[in-house]
PDB file of C-alpha atoms in Angstrom:
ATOM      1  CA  UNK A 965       9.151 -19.729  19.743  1.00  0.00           C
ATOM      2  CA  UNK A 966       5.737 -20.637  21.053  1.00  0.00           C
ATOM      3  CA  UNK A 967       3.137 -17.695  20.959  1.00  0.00           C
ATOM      4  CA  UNK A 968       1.855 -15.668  24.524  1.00  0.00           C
ATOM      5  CA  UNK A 969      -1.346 -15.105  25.278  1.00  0.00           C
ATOM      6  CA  UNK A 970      -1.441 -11.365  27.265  1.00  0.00           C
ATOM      7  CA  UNK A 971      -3.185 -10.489  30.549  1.00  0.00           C
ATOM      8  CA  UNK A 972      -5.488  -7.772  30.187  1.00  0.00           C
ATOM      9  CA  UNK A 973      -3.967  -4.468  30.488  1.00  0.00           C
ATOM     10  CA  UNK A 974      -3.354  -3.272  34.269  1.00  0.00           C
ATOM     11  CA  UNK A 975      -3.848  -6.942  35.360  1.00  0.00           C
ATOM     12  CA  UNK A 976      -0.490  -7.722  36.167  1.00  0.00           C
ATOM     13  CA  UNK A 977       1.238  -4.886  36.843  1.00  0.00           C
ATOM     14  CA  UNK A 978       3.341  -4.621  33.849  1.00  0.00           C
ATOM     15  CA  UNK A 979       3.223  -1.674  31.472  1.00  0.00           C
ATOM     16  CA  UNK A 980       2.522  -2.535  27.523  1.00  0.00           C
ATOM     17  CA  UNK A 981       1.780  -0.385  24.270  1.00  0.00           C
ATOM     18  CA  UNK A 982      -1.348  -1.573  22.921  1.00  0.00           C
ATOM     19  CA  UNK A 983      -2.029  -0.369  18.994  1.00  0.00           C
ATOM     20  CA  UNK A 984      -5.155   0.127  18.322  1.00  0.00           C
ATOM     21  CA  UNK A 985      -7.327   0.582  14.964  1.00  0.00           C
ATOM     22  CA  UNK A 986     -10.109   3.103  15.169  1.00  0.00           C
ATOM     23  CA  UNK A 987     -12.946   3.878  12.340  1.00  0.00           C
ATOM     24  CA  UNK A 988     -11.997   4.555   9.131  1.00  0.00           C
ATOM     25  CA  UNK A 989     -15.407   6.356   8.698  1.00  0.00           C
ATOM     26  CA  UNK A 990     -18.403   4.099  10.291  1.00  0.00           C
ATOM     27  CA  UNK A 991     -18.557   4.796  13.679  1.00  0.00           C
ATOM     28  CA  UNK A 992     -19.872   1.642  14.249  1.00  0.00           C
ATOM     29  CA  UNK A 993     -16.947   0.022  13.793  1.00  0.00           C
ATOM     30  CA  UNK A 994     -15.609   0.673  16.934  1.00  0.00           C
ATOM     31  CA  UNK A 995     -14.835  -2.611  18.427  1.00  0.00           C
ATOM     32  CA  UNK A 996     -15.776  -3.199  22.484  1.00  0.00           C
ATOM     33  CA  UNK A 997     -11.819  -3.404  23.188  1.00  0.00           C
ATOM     34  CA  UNK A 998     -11.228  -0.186  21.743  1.00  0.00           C
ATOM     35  CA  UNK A 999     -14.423   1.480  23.849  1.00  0.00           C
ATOM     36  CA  UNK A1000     -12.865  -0.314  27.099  1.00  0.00           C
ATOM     37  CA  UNK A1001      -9.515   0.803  26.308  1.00  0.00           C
ATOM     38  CA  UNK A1002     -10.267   4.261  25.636  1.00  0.00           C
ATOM     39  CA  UNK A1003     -11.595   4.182  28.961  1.00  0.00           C
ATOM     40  CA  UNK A1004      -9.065   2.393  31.101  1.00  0.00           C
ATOM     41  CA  UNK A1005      -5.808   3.115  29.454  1.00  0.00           C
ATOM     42  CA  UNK A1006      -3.468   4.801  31.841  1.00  0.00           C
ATOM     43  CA  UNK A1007      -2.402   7.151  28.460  1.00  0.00           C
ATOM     44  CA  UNK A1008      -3.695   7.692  24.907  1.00  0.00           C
ATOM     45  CA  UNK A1009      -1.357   8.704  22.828  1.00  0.00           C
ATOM     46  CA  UNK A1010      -3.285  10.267  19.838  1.00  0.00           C
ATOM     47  CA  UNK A1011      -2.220  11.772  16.409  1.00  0.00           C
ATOM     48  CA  UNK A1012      -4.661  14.413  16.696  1.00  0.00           C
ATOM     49  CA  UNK A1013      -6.202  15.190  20.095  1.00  0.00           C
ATOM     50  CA  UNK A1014      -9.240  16.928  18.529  1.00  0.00           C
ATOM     51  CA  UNK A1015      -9.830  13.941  15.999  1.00  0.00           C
ATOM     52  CA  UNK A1016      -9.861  11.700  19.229  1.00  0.00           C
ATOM     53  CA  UNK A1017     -12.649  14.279  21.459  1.00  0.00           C
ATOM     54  CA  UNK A1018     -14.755  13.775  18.367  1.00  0.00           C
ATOM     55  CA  UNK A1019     -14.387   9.551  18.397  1.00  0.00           C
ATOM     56  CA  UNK A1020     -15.071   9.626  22.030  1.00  0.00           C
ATOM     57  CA  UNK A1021     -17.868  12.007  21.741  1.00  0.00           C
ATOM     58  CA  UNK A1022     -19.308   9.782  19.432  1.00  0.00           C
ATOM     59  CA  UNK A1023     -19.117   7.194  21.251  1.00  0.00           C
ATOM     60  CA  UNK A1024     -20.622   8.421  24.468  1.00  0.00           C
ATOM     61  CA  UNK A1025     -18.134   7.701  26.892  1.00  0.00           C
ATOM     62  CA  UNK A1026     -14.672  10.117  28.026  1.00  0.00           C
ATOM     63  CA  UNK A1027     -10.771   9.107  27.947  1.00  0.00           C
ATOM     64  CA  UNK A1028      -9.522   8.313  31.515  1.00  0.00           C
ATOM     65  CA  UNK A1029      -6.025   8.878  31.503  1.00  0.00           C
ATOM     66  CA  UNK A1030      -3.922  11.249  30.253  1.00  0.00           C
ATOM     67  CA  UNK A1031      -4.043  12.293  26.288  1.00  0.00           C
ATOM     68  CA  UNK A1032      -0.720  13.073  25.110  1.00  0.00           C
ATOM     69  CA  UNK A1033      -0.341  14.238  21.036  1.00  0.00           C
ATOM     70  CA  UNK A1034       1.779  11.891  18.948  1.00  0.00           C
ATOM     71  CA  UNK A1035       2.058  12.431  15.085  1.00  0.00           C
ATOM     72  CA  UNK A1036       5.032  13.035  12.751  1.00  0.00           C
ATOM     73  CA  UNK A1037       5.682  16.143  13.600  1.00  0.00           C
ATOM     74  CA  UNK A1038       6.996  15.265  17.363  1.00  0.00           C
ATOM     75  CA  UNK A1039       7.606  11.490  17.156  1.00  0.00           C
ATOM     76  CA  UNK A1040      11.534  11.645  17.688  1.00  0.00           C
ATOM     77  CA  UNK A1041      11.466  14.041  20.846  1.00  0.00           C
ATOM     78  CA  UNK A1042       8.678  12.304  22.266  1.00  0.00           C
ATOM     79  CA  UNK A1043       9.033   8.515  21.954  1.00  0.00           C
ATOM     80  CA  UNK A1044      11.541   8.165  25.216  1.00  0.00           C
ATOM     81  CA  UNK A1045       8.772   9.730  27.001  1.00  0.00           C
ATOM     82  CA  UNK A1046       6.439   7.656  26.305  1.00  0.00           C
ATOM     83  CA  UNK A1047       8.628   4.615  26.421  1.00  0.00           C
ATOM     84  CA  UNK A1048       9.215   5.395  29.967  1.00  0.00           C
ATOM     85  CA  UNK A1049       5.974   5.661  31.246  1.00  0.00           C
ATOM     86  CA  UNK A1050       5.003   2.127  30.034  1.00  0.00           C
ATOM     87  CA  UNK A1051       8.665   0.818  31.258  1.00  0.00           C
ATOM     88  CA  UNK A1052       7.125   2.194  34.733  1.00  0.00           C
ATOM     89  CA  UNK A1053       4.195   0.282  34.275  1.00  0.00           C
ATOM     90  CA  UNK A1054       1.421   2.309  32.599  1.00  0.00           C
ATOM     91  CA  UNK A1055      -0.873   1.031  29.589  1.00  0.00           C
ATOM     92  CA  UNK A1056      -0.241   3.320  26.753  1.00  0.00           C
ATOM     93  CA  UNK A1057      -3.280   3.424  24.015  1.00  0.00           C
ATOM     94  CA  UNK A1058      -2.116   4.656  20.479  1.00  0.00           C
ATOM     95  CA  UNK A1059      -4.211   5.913  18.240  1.00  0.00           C
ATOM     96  CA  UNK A1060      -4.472   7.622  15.084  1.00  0.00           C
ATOM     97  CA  UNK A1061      -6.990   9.545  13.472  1.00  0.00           C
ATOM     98  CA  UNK A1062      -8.163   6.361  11.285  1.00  0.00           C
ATOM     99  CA  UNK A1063      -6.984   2.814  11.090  1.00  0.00           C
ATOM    100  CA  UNK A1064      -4.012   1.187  12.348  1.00  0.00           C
ATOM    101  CA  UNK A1065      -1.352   3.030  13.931  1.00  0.00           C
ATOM    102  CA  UNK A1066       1.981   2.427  12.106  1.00  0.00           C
ATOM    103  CA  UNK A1067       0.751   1.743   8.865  1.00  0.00           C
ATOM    104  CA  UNK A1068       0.903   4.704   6.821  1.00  0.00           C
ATOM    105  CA  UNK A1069       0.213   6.658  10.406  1.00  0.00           C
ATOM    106  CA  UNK A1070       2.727   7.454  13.402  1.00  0.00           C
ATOM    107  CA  UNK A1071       3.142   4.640  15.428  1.00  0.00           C
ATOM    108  CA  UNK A1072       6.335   2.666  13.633  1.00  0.00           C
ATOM    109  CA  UNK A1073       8.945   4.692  15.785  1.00  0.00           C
ATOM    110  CA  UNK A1074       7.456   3.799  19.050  1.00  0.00           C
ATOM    111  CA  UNK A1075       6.884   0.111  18.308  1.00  0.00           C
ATOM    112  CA  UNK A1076      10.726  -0.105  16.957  1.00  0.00           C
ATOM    113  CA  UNK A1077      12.247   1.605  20.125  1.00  0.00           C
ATOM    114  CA  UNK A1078       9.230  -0.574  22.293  1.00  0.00           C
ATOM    115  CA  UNK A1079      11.004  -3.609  20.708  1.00  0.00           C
ATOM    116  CA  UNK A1080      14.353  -2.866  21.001  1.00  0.00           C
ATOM    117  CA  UNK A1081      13.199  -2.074  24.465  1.00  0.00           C
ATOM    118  CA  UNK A1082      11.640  -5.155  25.488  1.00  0.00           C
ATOM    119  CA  UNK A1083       8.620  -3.579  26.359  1.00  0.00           C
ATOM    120  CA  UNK A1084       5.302  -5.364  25.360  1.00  0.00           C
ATOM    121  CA  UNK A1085       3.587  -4.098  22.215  1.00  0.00           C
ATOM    122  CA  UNK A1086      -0.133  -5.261  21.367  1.00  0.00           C
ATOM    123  CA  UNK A1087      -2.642  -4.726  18.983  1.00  0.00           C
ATOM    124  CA  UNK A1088      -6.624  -4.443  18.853  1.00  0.00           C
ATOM    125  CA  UNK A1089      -7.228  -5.131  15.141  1.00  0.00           C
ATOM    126  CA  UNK A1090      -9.838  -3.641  13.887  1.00  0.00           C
ATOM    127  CA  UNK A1091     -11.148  -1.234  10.254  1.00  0.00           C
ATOM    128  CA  UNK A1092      -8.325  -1.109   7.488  1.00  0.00           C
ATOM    129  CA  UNK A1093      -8.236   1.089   4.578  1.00  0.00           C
ATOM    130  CA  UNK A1094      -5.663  -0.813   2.837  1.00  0.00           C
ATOM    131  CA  UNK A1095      -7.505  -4.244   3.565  1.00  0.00           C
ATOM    132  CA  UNK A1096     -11.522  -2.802   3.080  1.00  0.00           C
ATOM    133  CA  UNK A1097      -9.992  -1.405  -0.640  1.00  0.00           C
ATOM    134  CA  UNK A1098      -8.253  -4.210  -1.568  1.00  0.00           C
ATOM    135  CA  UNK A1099     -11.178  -6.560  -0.581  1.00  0.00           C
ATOM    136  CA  UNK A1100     -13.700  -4.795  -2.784  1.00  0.00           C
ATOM    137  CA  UNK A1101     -11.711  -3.784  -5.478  1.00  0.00           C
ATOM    138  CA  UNK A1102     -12.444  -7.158  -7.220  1.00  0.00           C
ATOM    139  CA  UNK A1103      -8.548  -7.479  -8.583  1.00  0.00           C
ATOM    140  CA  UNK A1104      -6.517 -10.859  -6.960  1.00  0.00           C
ATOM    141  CA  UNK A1105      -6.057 -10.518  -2.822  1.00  0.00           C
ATOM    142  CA  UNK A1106      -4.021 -13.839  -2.671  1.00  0.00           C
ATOM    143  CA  UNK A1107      -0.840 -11.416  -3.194  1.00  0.00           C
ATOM    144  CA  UNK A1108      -0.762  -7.933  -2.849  1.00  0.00           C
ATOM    145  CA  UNK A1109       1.616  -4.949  -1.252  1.00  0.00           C
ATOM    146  CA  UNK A1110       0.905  -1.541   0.168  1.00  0.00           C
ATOM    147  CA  UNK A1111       2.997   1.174  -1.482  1.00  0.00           C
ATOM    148  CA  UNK A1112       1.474   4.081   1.000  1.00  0.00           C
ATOM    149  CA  UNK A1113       1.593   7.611  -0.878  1.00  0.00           C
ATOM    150  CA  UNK A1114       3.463   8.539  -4.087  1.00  0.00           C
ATOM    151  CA  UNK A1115       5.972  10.917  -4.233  1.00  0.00           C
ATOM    152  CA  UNK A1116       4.376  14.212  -5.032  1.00  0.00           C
ATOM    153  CA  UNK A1117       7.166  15.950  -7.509  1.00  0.00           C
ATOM    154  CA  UNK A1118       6.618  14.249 -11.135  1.00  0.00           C
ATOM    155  CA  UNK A1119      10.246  12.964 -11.544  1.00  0.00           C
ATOM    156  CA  UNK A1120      10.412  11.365  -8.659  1.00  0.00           C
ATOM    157  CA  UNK A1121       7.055   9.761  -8.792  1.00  0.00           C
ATOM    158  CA  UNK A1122       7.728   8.418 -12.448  1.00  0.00           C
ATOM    159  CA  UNK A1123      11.072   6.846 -10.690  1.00  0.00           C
ATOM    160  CA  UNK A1124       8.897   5.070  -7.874  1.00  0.00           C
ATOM    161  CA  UNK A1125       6.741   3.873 -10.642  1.00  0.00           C
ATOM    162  CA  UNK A1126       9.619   2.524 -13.189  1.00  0.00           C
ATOM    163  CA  UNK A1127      10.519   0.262 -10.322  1.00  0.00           C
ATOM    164  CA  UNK A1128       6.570  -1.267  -9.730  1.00  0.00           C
ATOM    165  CA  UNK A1129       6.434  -1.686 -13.539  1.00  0.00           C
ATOM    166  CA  UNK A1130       7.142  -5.070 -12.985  1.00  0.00           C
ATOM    167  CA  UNK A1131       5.541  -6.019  -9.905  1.00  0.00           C
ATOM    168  CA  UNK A1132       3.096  -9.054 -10.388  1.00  0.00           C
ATOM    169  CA  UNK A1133       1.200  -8.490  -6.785  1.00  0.00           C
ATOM    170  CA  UNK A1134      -1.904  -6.133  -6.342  1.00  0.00           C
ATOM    171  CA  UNK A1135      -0.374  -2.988  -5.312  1.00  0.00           C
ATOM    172  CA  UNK A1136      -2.803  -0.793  -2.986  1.00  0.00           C
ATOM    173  CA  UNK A1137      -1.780   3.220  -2.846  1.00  0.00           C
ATOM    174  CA  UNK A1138      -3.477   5.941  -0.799  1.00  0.00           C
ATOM    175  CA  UNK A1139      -3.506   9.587  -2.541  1.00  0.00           C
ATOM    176  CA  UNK A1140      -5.477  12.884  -1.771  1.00  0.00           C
ATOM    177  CA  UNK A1141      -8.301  13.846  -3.730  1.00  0.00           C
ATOM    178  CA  UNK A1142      -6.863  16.541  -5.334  1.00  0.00           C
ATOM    179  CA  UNK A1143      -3.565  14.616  -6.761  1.00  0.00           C
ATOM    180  CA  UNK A1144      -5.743  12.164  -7.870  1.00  0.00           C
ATOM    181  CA  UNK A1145      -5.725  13.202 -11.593  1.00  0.00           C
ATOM    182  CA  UNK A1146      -1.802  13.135 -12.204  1.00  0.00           C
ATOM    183  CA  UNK A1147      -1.418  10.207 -10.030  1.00  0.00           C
ATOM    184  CA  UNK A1148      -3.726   8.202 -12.160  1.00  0.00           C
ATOM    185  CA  UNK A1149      -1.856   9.991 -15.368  1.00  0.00           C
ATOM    186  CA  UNK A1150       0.857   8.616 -14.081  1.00  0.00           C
ATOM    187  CA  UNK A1151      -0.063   5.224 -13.835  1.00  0.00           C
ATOM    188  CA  UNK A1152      -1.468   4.814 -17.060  1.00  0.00           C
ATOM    189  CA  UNK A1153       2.117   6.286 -18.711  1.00  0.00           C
ATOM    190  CA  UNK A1154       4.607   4.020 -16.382  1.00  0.00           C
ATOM    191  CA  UNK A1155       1.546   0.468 -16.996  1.00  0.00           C
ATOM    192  CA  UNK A1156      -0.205   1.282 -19.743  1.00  0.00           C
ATOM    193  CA  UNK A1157      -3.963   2.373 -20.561  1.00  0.00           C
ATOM    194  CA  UNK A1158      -5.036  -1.322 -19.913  1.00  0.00           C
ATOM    195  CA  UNK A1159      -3.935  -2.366 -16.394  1.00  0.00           C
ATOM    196  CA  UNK A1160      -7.357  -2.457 -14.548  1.00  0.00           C
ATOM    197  CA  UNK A1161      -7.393  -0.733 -11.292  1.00  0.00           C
ATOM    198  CA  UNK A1162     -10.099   0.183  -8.821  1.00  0.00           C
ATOM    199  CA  UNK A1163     -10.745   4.013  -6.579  1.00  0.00           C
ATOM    200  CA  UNK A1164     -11.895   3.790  -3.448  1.00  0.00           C
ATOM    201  CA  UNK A1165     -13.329   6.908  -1.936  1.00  0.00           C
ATOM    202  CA  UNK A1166     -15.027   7.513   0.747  1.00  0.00           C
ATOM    203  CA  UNK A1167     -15.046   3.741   2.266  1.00  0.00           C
ATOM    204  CA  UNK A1168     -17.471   2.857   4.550  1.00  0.00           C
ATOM    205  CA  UNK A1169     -18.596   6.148   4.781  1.00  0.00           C
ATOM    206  CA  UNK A1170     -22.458   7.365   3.491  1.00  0.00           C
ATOM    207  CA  UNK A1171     -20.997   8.141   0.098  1.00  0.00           C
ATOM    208  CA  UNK A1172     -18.518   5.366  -0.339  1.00  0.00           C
ATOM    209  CA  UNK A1173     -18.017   4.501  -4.142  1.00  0.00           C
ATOM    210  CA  UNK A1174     -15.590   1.853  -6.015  1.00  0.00           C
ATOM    211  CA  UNK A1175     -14.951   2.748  -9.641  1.00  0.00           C
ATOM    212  CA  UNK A1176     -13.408  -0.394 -11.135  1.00  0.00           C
ATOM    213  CA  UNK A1177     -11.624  -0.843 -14.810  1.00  0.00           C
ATOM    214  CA  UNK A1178      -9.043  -0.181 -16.876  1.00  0.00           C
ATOM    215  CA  UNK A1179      -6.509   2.885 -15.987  1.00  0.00           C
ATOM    216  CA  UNK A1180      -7.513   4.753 -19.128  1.00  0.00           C
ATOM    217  CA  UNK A1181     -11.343   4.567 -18.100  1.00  0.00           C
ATOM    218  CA  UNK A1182     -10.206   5.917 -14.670  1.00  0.00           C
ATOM    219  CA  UNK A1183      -8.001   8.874 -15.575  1.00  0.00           C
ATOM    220  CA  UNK A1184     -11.031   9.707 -17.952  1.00  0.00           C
ATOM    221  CA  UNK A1185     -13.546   9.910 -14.809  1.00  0.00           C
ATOM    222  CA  UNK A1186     -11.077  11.759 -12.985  1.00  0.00           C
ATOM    223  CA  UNK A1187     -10.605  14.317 -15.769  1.00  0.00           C
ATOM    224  CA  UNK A1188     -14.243  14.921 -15.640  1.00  0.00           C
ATOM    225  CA  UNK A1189     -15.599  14.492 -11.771  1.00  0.00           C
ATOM    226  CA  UNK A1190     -14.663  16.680  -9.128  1.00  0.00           C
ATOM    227  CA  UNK A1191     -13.539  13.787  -6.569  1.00  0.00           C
ATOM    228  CA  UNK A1192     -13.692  14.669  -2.766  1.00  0.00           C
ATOM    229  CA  UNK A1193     -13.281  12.220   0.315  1.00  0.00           C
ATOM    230  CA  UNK A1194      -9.696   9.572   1.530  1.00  0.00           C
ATOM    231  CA  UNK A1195      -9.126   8.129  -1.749  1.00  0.00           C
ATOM    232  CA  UNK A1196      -7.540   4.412  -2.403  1.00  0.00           C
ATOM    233  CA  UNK A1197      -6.630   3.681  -5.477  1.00  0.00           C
ATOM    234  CA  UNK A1198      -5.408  -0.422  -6.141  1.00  0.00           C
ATOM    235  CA  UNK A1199      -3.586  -1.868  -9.214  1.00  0.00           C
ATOM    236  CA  UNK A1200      -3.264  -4.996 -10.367  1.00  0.00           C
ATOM    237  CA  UNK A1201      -0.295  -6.331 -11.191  1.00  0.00           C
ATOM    238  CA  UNK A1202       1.967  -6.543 -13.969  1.00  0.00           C
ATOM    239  CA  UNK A1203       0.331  -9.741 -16.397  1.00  0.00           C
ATOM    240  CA  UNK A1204       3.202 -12.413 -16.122  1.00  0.00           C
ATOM    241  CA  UNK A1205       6.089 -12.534 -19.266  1.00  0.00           C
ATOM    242  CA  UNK A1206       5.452 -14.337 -22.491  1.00  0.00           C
ATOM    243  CA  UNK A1207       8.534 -15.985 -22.865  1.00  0.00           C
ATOM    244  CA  UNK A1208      10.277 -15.405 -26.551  1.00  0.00           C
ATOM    245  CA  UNK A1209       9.821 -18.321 -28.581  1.00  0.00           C
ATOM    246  CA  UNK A1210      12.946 -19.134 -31.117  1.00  0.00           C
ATOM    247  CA  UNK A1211       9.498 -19.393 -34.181  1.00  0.00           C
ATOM    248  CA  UNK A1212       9.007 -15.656 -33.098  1.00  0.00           C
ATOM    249  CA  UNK A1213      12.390 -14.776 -34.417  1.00  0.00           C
ATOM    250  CA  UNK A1214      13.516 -16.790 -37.681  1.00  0.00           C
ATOM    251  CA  UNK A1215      12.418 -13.275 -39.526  1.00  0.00           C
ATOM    252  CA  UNK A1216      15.553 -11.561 -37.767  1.00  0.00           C
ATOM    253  CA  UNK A1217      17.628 -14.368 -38.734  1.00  0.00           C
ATOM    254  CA  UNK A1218      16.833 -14.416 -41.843  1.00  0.00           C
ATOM    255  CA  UNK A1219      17.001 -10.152 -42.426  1.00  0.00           C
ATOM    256  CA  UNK A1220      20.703 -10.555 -41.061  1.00  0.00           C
ATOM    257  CA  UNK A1221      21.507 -13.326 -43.588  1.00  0.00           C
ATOM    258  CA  UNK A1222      19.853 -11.328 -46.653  1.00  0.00           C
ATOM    259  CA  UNK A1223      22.376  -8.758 -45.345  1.00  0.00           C
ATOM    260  CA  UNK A1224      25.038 -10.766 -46.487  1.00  0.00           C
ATOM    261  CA  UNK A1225      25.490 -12.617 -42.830  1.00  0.00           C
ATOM    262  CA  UNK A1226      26.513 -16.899 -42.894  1.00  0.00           C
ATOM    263  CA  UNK A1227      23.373 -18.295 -40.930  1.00  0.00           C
ATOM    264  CA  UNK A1228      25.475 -19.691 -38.465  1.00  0.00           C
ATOM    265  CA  UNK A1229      26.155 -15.822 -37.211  1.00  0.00           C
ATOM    266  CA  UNK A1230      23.076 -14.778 -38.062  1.00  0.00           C
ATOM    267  CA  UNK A1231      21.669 -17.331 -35.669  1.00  0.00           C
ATOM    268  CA  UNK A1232      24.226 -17.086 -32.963  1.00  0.00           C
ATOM    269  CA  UNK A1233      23.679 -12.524 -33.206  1.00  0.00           C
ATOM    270  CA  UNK A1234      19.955 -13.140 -32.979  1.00  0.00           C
ATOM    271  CA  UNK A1235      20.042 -15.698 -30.447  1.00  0.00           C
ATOM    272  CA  UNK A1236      22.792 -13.798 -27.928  1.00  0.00           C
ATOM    273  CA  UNK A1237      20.579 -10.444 -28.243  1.00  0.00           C
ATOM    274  CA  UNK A1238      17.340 -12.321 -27.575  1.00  0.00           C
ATOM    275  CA  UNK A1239      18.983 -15.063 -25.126  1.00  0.00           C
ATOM    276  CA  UNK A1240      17.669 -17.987 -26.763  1.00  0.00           C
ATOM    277  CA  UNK A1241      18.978 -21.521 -27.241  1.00  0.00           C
ATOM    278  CA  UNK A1242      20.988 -21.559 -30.823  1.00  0.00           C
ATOM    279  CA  UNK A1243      20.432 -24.558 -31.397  1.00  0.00           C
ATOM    280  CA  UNK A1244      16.927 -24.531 -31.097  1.00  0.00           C
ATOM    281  CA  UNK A1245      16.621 -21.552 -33.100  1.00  0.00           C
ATOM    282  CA  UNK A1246      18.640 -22.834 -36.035  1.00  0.00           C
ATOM    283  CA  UNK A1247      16.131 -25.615 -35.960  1.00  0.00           C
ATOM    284  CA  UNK A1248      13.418 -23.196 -35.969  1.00  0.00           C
ATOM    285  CA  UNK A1249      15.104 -21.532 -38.845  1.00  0.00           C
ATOM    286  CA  UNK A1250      15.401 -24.804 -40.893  1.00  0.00           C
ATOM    287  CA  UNK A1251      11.721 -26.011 -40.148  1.00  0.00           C
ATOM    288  CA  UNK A1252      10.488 -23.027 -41.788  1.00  0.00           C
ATOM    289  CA  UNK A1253      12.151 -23.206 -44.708  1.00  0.00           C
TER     290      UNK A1253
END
């Protein structure tokens, strides 16, 4: 499938959802497409209406179509609605109250029904939370995944975590300021007090900080510091397996045979539990005697 390059919006009469990613705190980020859209879009659907007055205020320049309120709250009852107003060929404009819509943000819903649709869906890239964190966090970028927001009940969080114990990519998670604490306590019990990790707060913003290290040495700041501001927090991943070597276990094999056990069994019980090669423990055994 070869790649399409899009008219402009409005240029050719056809109606298309265009996603676009607004300041996660620098107003200055603002790209030109999102100032022209704002201004040209036949409809903005917004998360917050009063979030979007404020970017446009800062800006300097008004919306000039219709504002209609999107979020999580109304998503299901209003995504045929929306739908058909770009099906009858108006430019829709969503936006959420920072970054790009659909990631972590409303926006998902109405690109899944757009596509099942066959409507056009488009994007203006722009500022990324996930991205700008991961980027400065100094842990590896080459792999990473976005795991969003923990679950907030304990049991359920510890669950969410058992299953990332073993994840080797840089994980990025979002939390609020005031979970930070036992979401930090909880990664140091489910990866240990050594995994480094990196906080975000505050990115791009006036007060932005990145407090980088090991989970124990962030859990101990966050004990102490009363943290404010859209917090990041990323994790390296797990450090890769050292696999069991048959010389790391000739001292089992040789406990079970001072028990009274042949060495032939002793090797073949030690070897089955530890799923290594007999044979090349037995020789392991020998050599060191």
């Amino acid at each position: 499938m070869t790649g399409q390059v899009l008219p402009a919006p409005g240029q050719d009469g056809e109606g298309r959802i265009v996603l676009a990613a607004t300041p996660i705190g620098n107003i200055g980020d603002a790209s030109p497409r999102l100032v022209e859209l704002l201004q040209t879009a036949d409809v903005v659907a917004a998360e917050d209406t009063r979030r979007l007055h404020r970017l446009v205020q800062a800006l300097g320049i008004t919306v000039g179509g219709r504002i209609i309120s999107y979020h999580e709250h109304n998503e299901a009852s209003r995504t045929a609605d929306l739908l058909g107003l770009v099906g009858g060929g108006s430019t829709l404009l969503m936006v959420t109250d920072a970054g790009m819509p659909a990631v972590s943000d409303p926006g998902f819903r109405l690109v899944e029904a757009a596509v099942e649709a066959g409507l056009v869906v488009t994007a203006v890239p722009g500022p990324s939370a996930v991205l700008t964190a991961l980027a400065l966090s100094g842990l590896p970028t080459d792999r990473f995944c976005f795991e969003g927001f923990l679950p907030r009940k304990a049991g359920e969080r510890a669950g969410r975590l058992k299953e990332l114990a073993a994840e080797r990519r840089t994980m990025v998670f979002f939390e609020a300021p005031h979970r930070l604490e036992p979401m930090l306590r909880a990664l140091h019990e489910a990866f240990g007090p050594d995994r480094r990790a990196a906080v975000a707060r505050e990115l791009t913003k006036l007060h932005e900080e990145v407090l980088r290290g090991p989970l124990q040495e962030l859990l101990g700041w966050a004990e102490s510091s009363e943290v404010r501001g859209e917090i990041a927090v990323v994790v390296a991943g797990a450090p890769e397996a050292v696999p069991d070597r048959p010389e790391d276990h000739v001292e089992a094999v040789n406990a079970l045979v001072a028990q009274g056990a042949r060495l032939k069994e002793a090797v073949a019980a030690v070897a089955e539990d530890k799923r290594l090669s007999k044979r090349e423990l037995y020789a392991a055994v020998l050599a060191a005697r």
